[in-house]
Coordinates of C-alpha atoms and ligand atoms in Angstrom, one line a residue:
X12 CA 0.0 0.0 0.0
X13 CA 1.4 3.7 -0.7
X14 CA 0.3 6.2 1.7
X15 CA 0.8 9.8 1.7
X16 CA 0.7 12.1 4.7
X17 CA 0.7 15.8 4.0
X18 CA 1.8 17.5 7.3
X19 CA 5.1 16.0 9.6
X20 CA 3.7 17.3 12.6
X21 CA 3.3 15.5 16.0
X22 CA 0.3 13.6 14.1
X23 CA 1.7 13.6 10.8
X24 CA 5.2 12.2 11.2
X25 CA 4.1 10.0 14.0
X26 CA 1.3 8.7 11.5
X27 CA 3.8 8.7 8.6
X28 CA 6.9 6.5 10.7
X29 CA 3.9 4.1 12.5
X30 CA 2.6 3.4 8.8
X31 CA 6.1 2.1 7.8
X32 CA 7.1 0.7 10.3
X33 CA 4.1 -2.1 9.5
X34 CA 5.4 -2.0 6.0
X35 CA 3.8 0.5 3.8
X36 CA 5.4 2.6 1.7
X37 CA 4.9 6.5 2.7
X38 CA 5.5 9.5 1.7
X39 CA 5.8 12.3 4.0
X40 CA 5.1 15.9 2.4
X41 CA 5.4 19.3 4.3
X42 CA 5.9 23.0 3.1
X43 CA 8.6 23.6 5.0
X44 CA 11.7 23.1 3.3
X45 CA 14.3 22.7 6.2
X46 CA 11.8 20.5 7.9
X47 CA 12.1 18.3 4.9
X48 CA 15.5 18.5 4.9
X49 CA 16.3 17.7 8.5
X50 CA 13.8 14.8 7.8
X51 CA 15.7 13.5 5.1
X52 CA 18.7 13.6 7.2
X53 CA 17.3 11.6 9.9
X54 CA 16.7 14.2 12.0
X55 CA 13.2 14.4 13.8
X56 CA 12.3 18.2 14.5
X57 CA 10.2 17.1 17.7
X58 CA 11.2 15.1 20.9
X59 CA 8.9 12.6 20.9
X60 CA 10.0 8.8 22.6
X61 CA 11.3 5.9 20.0
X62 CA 10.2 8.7 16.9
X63 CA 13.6 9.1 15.8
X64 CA 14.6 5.4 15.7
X65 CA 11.8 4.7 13.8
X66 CA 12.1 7.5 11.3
X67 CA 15.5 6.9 10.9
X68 CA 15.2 3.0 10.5
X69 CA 12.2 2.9 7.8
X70 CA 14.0 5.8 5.7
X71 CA 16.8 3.6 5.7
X72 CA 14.8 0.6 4.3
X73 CA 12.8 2.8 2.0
X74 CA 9.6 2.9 3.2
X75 CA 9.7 6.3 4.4
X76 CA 9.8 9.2 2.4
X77 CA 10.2 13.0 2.5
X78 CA 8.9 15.8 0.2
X79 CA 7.6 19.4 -0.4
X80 CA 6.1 18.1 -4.0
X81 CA 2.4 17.6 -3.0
X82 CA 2.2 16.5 -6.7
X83 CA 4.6 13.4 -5.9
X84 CA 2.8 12.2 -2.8
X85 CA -0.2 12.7 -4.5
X86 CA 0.5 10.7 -7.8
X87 CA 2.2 8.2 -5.6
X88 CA -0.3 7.0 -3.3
X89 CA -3.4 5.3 -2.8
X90 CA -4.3 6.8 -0.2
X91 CA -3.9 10.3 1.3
X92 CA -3.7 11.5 4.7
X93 CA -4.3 15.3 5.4
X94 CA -2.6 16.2 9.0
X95 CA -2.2 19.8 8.9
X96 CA -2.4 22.6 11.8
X97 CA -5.8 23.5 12.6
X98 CA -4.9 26.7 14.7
X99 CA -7.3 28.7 17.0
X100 CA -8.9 31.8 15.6
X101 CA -9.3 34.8 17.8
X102 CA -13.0 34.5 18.5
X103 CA -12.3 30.5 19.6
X104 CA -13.0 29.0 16.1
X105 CA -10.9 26.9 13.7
X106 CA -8.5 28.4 11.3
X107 CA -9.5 26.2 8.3
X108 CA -6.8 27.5 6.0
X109 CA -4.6 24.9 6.0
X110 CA -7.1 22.1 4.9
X111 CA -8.5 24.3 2.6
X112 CA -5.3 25.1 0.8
X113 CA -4.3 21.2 0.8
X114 CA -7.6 20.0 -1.0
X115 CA -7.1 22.7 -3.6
X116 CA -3.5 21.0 -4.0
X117 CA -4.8 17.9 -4.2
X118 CA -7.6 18.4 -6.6
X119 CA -4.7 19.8 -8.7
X120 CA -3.0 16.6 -9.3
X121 CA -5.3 14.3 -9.2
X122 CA -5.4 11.5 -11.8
X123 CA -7.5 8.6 -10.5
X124 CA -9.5 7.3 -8.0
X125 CA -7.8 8.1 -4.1
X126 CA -9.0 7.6 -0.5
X127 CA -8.7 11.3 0.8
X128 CA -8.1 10.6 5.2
X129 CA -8.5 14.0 7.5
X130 CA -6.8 13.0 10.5
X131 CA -6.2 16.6 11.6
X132 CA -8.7 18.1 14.6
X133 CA -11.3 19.3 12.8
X134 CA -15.2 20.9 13.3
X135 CA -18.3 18.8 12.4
X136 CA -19.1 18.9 8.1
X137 CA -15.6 19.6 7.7
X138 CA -15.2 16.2 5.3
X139 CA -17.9 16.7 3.6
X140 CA -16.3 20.9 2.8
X141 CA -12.9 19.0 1.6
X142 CA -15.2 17.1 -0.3
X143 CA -16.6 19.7 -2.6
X144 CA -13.5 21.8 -2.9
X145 CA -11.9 18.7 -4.1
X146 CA -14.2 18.5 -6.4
X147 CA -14.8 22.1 -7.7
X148 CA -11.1 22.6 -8.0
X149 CA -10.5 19.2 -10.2
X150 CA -9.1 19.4 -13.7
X151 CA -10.5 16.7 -14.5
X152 CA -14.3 14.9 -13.3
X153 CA -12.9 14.0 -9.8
X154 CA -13.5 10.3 -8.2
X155 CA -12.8 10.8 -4.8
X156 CA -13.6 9.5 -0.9
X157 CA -13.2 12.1 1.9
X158 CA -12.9 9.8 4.9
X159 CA -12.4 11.1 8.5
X160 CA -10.3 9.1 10.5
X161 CA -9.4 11.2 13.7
X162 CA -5.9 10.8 15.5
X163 CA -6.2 10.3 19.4
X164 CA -2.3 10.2 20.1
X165 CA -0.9 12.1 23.7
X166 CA 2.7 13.9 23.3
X167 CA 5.1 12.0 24.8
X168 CA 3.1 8.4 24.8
X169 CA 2.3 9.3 20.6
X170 CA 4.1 6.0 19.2
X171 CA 3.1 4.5 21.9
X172 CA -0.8 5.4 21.3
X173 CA -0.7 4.8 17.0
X174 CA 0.8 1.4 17.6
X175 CA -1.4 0.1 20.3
X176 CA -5.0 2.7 19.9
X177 CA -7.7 2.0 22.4
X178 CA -9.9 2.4 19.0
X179 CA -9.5 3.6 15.5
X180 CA -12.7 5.8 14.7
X181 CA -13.6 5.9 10.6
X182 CA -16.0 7.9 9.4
X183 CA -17.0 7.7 5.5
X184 CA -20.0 9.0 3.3
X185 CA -20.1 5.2 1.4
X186 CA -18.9 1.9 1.8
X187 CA -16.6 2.5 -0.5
X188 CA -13.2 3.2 1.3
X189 CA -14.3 0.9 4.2
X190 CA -12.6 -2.5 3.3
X191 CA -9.0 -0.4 2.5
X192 CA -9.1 1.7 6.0
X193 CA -9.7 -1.7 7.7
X194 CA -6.5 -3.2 5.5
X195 CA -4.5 0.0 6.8
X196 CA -5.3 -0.7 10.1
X197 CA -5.3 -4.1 10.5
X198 CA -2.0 -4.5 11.6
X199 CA -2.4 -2.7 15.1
X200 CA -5.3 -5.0 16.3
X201 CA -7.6 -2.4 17.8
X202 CA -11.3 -1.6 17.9
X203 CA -12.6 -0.5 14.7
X204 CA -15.7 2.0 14.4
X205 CA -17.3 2.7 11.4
X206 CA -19.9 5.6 11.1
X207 CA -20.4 8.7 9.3
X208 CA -18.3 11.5 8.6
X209 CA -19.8 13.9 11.3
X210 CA -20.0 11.5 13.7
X211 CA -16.5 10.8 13.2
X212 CA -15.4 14.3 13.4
X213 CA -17.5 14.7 17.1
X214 CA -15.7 12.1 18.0
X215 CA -12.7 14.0 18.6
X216 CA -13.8 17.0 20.0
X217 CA -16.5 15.3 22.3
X218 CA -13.0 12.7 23.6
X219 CA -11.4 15.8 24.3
X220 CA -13.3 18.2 26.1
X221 CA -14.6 14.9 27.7
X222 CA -11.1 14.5 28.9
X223 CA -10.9 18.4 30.3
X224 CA -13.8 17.8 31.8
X225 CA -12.2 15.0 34.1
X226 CA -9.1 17.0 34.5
X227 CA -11.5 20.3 35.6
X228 CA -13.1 17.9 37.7
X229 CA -10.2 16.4 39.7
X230 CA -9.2 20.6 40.1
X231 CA -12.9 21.6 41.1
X232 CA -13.0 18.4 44.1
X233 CA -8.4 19.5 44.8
X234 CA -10.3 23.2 46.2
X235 CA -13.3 21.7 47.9
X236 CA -10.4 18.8 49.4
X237 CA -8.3 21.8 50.6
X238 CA -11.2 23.8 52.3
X239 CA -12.1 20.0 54.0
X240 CA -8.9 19.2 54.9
X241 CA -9.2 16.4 52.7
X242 CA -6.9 14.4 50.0
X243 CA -7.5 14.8 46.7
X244 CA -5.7 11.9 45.7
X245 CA -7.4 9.6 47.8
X246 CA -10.9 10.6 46.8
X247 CA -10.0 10.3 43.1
X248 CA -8.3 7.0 43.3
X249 CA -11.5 6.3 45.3
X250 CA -13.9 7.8 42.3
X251 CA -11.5 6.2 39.8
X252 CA -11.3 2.4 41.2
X253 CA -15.3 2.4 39.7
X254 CA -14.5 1.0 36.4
X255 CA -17.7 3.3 35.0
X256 CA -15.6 6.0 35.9
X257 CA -11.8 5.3 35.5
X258 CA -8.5 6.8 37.7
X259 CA -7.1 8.4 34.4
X260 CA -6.6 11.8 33.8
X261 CA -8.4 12.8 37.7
X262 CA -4.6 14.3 38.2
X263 CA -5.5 17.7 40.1
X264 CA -2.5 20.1 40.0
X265 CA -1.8 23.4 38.3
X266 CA -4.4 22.3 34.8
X267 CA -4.2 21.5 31.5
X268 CA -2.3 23.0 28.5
X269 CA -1.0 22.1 25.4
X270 CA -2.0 22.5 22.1
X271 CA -5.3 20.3 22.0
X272 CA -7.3 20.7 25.4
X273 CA -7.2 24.8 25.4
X274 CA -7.7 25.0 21.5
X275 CA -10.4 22.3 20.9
X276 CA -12.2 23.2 24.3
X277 CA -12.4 26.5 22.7
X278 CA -13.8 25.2 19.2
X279 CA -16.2 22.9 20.4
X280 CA -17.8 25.2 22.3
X281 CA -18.0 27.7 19.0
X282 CA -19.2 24.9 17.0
X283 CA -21.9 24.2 19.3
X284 CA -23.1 27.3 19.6
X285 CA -23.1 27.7 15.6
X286 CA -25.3 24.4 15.6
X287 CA -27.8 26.1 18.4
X288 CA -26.5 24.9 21.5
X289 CA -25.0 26.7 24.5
X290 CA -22.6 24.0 26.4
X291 CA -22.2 25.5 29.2
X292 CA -20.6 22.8 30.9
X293 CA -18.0 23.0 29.0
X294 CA -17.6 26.7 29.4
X295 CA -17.6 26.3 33.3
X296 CA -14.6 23.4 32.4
X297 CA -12.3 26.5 30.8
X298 CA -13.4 28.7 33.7
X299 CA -12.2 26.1 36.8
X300 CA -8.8 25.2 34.4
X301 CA -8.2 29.4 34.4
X302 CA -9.0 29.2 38.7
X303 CA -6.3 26.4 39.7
X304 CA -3.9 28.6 38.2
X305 CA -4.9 31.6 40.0
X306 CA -5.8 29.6 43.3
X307 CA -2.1 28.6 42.7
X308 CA -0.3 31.6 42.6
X309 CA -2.3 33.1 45.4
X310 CA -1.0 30.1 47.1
X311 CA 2.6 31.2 46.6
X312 CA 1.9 34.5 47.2
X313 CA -0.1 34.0 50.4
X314 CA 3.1 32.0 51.6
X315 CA 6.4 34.6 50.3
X316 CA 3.9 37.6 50.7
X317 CA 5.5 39.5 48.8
X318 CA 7.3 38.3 45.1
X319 CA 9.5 41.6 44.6
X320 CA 13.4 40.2 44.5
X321 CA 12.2 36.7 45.6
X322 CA 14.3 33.7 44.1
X323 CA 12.0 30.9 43.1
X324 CA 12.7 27.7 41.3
X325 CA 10.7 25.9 39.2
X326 CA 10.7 22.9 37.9
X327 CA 9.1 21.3 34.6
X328 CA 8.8 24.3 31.4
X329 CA 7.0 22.0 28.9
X330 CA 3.1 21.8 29.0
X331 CA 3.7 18.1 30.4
X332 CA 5.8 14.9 30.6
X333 CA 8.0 13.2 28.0
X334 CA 7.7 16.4 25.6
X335 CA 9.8 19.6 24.4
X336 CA 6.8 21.2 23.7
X337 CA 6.0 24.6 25.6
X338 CA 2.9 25.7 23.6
X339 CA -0.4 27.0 26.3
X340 CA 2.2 25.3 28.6
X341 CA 0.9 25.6 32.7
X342 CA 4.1 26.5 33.5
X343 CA 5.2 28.8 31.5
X344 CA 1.7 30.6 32.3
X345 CA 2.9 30.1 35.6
X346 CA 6.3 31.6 35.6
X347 CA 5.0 35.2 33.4
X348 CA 2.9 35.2 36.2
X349 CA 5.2 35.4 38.9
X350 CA 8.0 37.3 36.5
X351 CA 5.3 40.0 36.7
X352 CA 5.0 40.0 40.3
X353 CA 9.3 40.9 40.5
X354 CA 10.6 37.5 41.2
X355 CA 13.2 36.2 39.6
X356 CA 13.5 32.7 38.2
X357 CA 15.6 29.6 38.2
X358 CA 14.1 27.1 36.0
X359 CA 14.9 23.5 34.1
X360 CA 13.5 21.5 32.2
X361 CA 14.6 18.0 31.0
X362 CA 13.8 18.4 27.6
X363 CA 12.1 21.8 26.5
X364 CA 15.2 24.1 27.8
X365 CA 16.0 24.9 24.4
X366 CA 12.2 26.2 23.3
X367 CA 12.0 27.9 26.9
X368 CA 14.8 30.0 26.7
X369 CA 13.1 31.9 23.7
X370 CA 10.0 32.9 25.3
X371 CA 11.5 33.0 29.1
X372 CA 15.1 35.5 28.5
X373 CA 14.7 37.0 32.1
X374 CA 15.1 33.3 33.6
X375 CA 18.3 31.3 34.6
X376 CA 18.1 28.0 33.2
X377 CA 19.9 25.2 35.2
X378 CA 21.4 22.2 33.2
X379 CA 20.8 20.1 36.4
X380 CA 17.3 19.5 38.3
X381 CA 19.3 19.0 41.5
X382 CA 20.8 22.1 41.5
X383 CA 17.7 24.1 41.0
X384 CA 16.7 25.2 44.5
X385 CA 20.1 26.8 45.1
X386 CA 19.6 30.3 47.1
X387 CA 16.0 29.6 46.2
X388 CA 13.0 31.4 48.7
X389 CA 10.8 28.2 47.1
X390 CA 10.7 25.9 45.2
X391 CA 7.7 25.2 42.6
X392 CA 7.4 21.8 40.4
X393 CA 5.5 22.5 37.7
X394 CA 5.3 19.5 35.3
X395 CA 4.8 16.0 36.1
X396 CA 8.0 15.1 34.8
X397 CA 8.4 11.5 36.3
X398 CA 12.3 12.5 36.6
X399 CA 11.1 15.2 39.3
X400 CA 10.5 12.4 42.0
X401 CA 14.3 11.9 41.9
X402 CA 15.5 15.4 42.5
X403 CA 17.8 14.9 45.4
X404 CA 15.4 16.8 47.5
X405 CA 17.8 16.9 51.4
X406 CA 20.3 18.3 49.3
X407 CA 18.4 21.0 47.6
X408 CA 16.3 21.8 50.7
X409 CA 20.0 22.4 52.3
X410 CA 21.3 25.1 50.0
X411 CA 17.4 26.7 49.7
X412 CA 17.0 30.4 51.6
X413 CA 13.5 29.4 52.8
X414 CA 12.4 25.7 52.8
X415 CA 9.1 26.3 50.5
X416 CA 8.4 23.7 48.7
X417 CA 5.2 23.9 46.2
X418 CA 4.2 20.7 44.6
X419 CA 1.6 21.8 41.5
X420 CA 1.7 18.3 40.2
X421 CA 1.2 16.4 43.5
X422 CA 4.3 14.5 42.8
X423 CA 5.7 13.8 46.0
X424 CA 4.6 12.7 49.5
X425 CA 3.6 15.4 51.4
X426 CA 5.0 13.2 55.1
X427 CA 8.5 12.5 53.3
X428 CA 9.0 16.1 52.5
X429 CA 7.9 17.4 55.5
X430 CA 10.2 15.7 57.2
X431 CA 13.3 16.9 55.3
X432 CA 12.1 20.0 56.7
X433 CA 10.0 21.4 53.9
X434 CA 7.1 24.1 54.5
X435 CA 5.3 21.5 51.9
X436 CA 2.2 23.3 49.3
X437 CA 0.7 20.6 46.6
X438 CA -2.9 20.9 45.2
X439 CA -5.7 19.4 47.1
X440 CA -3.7 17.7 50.1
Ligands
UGA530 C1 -4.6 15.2 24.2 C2 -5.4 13.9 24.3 O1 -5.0 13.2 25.5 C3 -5.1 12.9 23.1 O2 -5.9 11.8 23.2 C4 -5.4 13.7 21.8 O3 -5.1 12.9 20.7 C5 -4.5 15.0 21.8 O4 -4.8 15.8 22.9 C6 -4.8 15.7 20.5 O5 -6.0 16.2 20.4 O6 -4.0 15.7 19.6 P1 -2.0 15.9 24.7 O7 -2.5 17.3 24.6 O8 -0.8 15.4 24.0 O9 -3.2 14.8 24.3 O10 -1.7 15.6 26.3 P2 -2.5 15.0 27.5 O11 -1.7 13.9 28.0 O12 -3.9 14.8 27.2 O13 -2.4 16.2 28.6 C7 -3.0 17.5 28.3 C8 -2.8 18.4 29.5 O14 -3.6 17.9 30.6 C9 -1.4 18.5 30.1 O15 -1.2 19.9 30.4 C10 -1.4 17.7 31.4 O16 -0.5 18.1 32.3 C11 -2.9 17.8 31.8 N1 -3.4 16.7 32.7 C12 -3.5 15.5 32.2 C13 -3.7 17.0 34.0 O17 -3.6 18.2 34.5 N2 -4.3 16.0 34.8 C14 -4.4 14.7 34.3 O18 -4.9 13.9 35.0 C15 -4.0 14.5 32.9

């Protein structure tokens, strides 16, 4: 089977290097000319866990490709996968742009029948839009599918997620591309669903802000815990050992970020409101997500009264584990915040130092975790960086100003930490 993915971000190059690595031949097509490049060199622009070893080891066999011709991938390939950026617009819609431009490229070159996929994020009737600008900007009479086929991979777990899914969702307007999207994803043996394009396309955005709503949740029960002088953690292991309910993604702490949970939050709530409804739960989700942070910092405040000319460290810059990525990151929310108060900063991350120190100049960033707290008034960990649980914690708390230790992850045990002698702060406990 020949595949084409046009896109090599986190979905498109982790799409592109899973498809090959079961043995199709793919072609990976972006407009970015160094991207391509690096790619073609073997270098992988994103951390991303066991992404590099596959890209590198299915370009060396062959199976992988890299382009900026559109008109290569398309005349290549069976079957084409869009995965381009559906940014936020200002009012909390979907910049469409992107798909739009690639279906115009593709109707371009077409020259026979081809299986069009739209794995990016997109709103409701967006297959069936590709769809007819597919077809009004044909040479030729175009015979095409637009199949929706949405992509449910976390950053830092994403090779993990394509090669075992929980489910692969595909949603068509016939039967006709059915029996090859089952032969693409038969090799990674997981639930199939077949439905309708806009059924499809919910999918992703109801999974989503389904997952906020958890996380919002956990944050709303981590204030009520604190005012009770209860545990957080408890009470959501206690909620999540109900297998109706689940113990994932009940992690109170400092909120969500990234690029998906603020963004399609945001969208779904537009596109419901287009379609007539007002889902005001969901609105009440991004409201408690903006209050943890601000019941956080008040926290911090409340405990160093006054920022001006504090030292604080913080660890964890990237919006979560096992990532470089810093985009709607917490912590970086987190650390303007308390720049803007007067304090200065001490920061580290284990691998999104390098994006940080663009966006962060007035911080020092510390090659190593341990050495973090030094001459510190507190201490803040910010990112659930698994690596944060080993920080040699005595020794830091030794060479700290002021002992304060505030745990927005709930990462370590609040009894173990008081007892190095820590003034200990953590979300809900
Ligand atoms: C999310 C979804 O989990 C994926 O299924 C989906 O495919 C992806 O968006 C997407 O739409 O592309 P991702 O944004 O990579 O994946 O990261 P998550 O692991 O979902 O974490 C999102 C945020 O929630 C992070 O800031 C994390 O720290 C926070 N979080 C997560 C919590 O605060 N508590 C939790 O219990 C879990």
């Amino acid at each position: 089977m020949n595949i084409a993915i046009i896109g090599t971000g986190y979905v498109g190059l982790v799409t592109g290097a899973c498809f090959a690595e079961v043995g199709y031949h793919v072609i990976c097509v972006d407009c970015d000319a160094r991207k391509i490049e690096h790619l073609q060199h073997g270098e992988s622009p994103i951390y991303e866990p066991g992404l590099d070893d596959l890209v590198k080891r299915n370009a060396q066999a062959g199976r992988l490709r890299f382009t900026t011709s559109t008109q290569e991938a398309v005349e290549q390939s069976e079957v084409i996968f869009i995965a381009v950026p559906t940014p936020p617009l200002p009012d909390g819609g979907v910049d469409l742009s992107y798909i739009e431009s690639v279906a115009r490229e593709i109707a371009a070159h077409l020259d026979g029948y081809r299986i069009v996929v739209d794995k990016s994020t997109v709103p409701v009737r967006t297959a069936e839009k590709v769809a007819e600008t597919i077809k009004r900007y044909g040479r030729n009479p175009i015979d095409i599918d637009v199949v929706s086929n949405p992509e449910f991979l976390r950053e830092g777990f994403a090779v993990e997620d394509l090669m075992k899914p929980d489910r692969i969702v595909i949603g068509v307007g016939s039967d006709r591309p059915v029996a090859a999207m089952k032969a693409i994803y038969a090799p990674f043996d997981a639930p199939l669903i077949v439905t309708d394009t806009n059924s499809a396309e919910l999918i992703k955005h109801a999974a989503n802000s389904f997952l906020a709503l958890k996380i919002s949740y956990a944050n709303a029960l981590s204030a009520i815990c604190e005012a009770a002088h209860a545990d957080v953690k408890a009470v959501t292991q206690g909620m999540g050992l109900d297998r109706r309910i689940g113990t994932q993604f009940l992690n109170a702490g400092l909120g969500f970020g990234g690029s998906c949970f603020p963004k399609d939050l945001s969208a779904f709530i537009k596109i419901s409101e287009q379609l007539g409804y007002d889902f005001r739960l969901l609105k009440e989700v991004q409201q408690i997500n903006a209050d943890q942070m601000r019941r956080f910092v008040k926290k911090i405040t409340h405990a160093l009264w006054v920022l001006k000319e504090k030292r604080i460290g913080v660890l964890g810059l990237a919006f979560k584990q096992n990532t470089d990525d810093i985009r709607t990151s917490p912590s970086l929310e987190l650390c303007r915040q308390l720049l803007r108060e007067g304090a200065t900063l001490r920061v580290h991350d284990p691998k999104a130092m390098e994006k940080a120190r663009v966006v962060l100049p007035e911080a020092t960033f510390v090659e190593d975790a341990n050495l973090v707290a030094e001459g510190c008034d507190a201490l803040v960990i910010a990112t659930e960086w698994p690596e944060f649980t080993r920080v040699d914690y005595a020794q830091a708390r030794r060479t700290m100003r002021t002992p304060i230790l505030f745990d927005g992850r709930n990462l370590l045990d609040p009894v173990e930490m008081k007892s190095l002698g820590f003034i200990y702060h953590s979300v809900g406990r």
